[in-house]
Structures are given as C-alpha cells and as structure tokens.
Coordinates of C-alpha atoms in Angstrom, one line a residue:
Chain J
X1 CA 16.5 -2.2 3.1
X2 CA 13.9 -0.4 5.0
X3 CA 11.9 -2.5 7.4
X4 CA 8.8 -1.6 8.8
X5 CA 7.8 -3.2 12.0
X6 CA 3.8 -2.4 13.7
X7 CA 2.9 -3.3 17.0
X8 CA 0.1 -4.9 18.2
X9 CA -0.6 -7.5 15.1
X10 CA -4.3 -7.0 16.5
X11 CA -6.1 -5.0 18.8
X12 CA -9.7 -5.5 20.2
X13 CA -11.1 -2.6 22.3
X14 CA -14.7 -1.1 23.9
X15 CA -16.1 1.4 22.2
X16 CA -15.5 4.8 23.2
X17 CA -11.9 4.0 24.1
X18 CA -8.6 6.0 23.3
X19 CA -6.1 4.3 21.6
X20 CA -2.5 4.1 19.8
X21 CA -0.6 2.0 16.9
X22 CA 2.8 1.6 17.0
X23 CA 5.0 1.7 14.2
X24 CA 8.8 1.5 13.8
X25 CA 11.1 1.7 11.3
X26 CA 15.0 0.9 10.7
X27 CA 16.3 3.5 8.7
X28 CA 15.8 7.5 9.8
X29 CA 16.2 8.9 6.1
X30 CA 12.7 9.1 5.3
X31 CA 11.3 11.4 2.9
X32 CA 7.2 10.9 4.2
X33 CA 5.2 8.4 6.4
X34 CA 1.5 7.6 5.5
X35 CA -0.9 6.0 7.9
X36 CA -3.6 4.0 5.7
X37 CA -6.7 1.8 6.5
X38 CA -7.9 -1.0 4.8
X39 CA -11.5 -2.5 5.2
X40 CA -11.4 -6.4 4.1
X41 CA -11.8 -7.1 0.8
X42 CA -10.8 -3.2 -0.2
X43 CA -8.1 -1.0 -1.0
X44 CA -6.0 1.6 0.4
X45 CA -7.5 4.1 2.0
X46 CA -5.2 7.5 2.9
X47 CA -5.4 8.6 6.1
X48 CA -2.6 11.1 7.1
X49 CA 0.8 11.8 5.4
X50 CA 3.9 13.4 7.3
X51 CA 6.2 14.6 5.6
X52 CA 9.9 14.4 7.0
X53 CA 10.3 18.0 8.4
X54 CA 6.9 17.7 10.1
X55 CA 6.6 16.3 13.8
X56 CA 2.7 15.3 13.7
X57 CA -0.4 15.2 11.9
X58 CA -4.2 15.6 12.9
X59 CA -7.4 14.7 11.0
X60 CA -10.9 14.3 13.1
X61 CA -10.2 12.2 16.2
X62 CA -7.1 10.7 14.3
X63 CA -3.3 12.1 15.4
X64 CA -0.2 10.8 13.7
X65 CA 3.0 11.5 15.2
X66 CA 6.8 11.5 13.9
X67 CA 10.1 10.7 15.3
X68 CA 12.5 10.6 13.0
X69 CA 15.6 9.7 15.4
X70 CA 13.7 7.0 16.9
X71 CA 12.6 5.4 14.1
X72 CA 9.0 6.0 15.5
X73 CA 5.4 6.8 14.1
X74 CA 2.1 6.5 16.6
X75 CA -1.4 6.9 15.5
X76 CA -3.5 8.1 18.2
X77 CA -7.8 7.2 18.0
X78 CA -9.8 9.6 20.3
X79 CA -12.9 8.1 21.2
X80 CA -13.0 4.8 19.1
X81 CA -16.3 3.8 17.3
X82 CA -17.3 0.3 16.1
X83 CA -16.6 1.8 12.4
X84 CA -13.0 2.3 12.9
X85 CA -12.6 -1.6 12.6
X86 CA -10.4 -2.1 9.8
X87 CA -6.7 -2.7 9.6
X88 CA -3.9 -0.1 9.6
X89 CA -1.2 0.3 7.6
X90 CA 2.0 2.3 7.9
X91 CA 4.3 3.2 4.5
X92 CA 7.1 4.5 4.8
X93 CA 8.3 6.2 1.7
X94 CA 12.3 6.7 1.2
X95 CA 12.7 7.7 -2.2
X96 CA 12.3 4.4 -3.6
X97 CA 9.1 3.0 -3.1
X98 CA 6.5 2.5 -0.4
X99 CA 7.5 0.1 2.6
X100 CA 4.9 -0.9 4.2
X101 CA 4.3 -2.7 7.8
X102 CA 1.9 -5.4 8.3
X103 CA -0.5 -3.7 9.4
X104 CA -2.4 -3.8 12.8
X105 CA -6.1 -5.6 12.8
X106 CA -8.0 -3.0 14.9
X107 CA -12.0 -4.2 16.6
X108 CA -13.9 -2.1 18.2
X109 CA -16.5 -3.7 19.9
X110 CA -20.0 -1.8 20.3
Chain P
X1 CA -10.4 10.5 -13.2
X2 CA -11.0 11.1 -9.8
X3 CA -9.3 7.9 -8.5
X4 CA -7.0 5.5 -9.6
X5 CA -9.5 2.8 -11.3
X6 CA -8.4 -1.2 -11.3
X7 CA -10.0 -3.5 -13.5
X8 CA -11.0 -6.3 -13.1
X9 CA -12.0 -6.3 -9.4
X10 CA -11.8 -9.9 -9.3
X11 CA -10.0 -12.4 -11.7
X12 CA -10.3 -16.0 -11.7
X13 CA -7.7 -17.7 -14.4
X14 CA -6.6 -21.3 -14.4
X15 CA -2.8 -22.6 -13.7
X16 CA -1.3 -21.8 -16.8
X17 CA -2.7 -18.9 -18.3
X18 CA -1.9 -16.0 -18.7
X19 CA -3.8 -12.6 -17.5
X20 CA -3.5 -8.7 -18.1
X21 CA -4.8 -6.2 -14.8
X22 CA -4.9 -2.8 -16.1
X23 CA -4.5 0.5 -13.9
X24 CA -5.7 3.5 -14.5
X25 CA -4.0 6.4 -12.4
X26 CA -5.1 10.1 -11.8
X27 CA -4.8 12.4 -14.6
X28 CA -1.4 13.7 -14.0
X29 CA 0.2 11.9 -11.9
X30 CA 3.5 10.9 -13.0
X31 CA 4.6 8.2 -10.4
X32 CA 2.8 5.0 -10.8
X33 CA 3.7 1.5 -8.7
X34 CA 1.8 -1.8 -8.2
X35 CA 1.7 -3.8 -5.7
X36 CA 1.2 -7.4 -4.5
X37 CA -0.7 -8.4 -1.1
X38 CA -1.0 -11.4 -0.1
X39 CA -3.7 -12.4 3.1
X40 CA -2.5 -11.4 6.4
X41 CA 0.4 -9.3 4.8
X42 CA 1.4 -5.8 3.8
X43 CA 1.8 -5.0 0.1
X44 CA 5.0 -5.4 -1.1
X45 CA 6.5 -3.7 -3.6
X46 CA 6.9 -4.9 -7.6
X47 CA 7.2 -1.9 -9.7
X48 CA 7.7 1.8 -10.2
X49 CA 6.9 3.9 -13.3
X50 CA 8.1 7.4 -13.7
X51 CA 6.3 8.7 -17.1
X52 CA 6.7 5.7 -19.3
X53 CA 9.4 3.8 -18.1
X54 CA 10.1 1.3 -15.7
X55 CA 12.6 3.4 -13.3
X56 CA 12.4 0.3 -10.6
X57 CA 11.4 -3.3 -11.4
X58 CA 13.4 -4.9 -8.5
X59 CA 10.0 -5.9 -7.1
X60 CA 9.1 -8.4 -9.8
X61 CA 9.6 -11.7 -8.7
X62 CA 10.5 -13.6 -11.7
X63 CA 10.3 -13.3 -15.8
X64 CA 7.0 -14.5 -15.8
X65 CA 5.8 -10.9 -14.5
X66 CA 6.1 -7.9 -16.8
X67 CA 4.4 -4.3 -16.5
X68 CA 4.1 -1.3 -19.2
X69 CA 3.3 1.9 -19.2
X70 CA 3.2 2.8 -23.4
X71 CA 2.0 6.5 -22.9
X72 CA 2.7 7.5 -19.6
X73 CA -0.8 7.2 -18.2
X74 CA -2.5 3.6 -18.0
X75 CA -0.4 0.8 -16.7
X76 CA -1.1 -3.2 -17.8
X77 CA 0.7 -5.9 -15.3
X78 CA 1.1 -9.0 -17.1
X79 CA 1.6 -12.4 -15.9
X80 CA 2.8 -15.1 -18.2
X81 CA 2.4 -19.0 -17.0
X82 CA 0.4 -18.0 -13.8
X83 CA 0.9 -20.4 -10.8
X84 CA -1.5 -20.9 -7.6
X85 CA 1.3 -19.0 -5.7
X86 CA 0.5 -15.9 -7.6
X87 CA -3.0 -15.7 -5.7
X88 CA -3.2 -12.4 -4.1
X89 CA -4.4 -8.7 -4.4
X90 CA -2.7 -6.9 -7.1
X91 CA -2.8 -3.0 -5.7
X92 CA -2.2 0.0 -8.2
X93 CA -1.2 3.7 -6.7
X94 CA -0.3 6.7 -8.5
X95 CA 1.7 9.8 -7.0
X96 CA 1.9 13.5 -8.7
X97 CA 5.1 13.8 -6.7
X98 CA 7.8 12.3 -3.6
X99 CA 6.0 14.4 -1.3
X100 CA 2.5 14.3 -2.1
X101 CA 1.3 11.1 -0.9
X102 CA 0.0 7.6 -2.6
X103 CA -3.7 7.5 -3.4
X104 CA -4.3 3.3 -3.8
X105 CA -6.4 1.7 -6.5
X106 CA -9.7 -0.6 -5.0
X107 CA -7.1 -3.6 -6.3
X108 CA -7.7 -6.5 -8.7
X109 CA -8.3 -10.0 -6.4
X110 CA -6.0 -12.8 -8.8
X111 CA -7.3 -16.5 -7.9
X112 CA -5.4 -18.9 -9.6
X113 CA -6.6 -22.6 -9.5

C-alpha cells in the first residue's frame, strides 16, 4: 500500500518568508500528485496537480515539484502571507484511490 | 453544478441511529469517492464509484457502512447503528478522469453522541 509521509507536521513562519513542504511517498508508480489546502472547518481545496510525466508545477507564488525515483514532491511558497495559513495536503493518486499524507499545519504570522 | 455539493454540512445523530449524507458530484464526472477524516488526520479512503457501481469498497470499515450510486450521478453514504467512533468529516470528490484531478466536496461534519 502506498504510504504518504509529510514533513514538518507544523510550521510557523514571519510573513514575507519563502518556504517548502516536504512530501514523500513509498511506491514510484504514480499516475498524478495533487497538492491541496484545507482551511479549518472546510474542504478540499485544489491547488496544483502533476501528472506523472511532468517534473513541476507553478500557480502564483506556489511551485510543486516531482521526483518520481525519489519518492519526492516539494511545495515551494514565495513570499508567504498571513492568508496562506491553512493546512496542506499531499494525494497521491495510483490508480486506485487518493492517498493522502497528514498534512502539514502551516502559520504565518503577520 | 459547478462543485461537488455535500449535504448536510453538519449532522448531529444520537448512538444508534442511523443517518444518510448525500453527494452530489459535477455533471459528468464519472469517478466518485468518499472519504472519512478524522481531527488531526488525512482523509482516508472508503469508496470508489465508477458510473453506478461500487468498483472499490475496501475502504468501508465494517457492514454497518454502505454507499450507492442508483443512476450514476448522486451518491448516498449510509451508516446503519452509528457509534461515537464514527465522529468525523465525511468528504465527497468526484473525477471526470485518472488524470484530471479530484475537486473535494465542503464535507458533511458527523457528531455522534
């Protein structure tokens, strides 16, 4: 079974600051990975999808990365703003269903 | 629609009962799963629904848990006999294809007391 490790559990940083999620994965044969945010109380919310051919992903001041042999995903934050608080989530999706990772609790602190 | 639509939002249900959470997906989309989260935790995975059936029910953790999917569109998750341990946020997420992303439902927050 695909499991989906994210490192840290929680992160508090100054706004304006640059900063990366870590997400790893055991098994390389992945169809997609999808980066999502949550805001407490709320659902899902879609923030980049990379599909398996595909090394990264860019949206705004968000950059997801891919590497496949590593077992690896990052998602980069340029220039962090006290709305970004929420948690992350990282899916993996192998042809089966979603895994997902605990997620990682982001603050950022005006 | 535009989204996948949960209802209810919130769902309070004494030990014992038993409670429907319906899921509407986008129009079209052929994949449909729920999802359980529980506080602090990723969702997990109960059950997949290609068209009508149930292509992956491996997720459900016991008997008391049943989901359908009658006409390929709007999905009901039914829990028979509901325990406190069934507290959580019941997620719904719908997918046109293996490649094209999950768009996730707002959820439906189960409190069982």
């Amino acid at each position: 079974k695909q499991e989906v490790t994210q490192i840290p559990a929680a992160l508090s940083v100054p706004e304006g600051e640059n900063l990366v999620l870590n997400c790893s994965f055991t098994d390389s044969a992945i169809y997609n990975l999808q980066w999502f945010r949550q805001d407490p109380g709320k659902g899902l919310t879609s923030l980049l999808l990379i599909q398996s051919s595909q090394r990264e992903q860019t949206s705004g001041r968000l950059n997801a990365s891919l590497d496949k042999s590593s077992g690896r995903s990052t998602l980069y934050i340029a220039a962090s703003q006290p709305g970004d608080s929420a948690t992350y989530l990282c899916a993996i999706y192998s042809g089966y269903a979603l895994n997902f990772g605990k997620g990682t609790s982001l603050l950022v602190t005006p | 629609g535009a989204g996948v639509s949960q209802t209810p939002s919130n769902k309070v249900t004494e030990k014992g009962k038993y409670v429907e959470l319906r899921c509407d997906p986008i129009s079209g989309h052929t994949a449909l799963y729920w999802y359980r989260q529980s506080l602090g935790q990723g969702p997990e995975f109960l059950i997949y629904f290609q068209g009508t059936g149930a292509a992956d029910d491996s997720g459900l953790p016991n008997d008391r848990f049943f989901a359908v999917r009658p006409e390929g569109s709007v999905s009901t998750l039914k829990i028979q006999r509901t325990e406190r341990g069934d507290s959580a946020v019941y997620l719904c997420a719908s997918s046109s294809d293996r490649d094209g992303g999950y768009t996730f439902g707002s959820g439906t927050r189960l409190t069982v007391v």
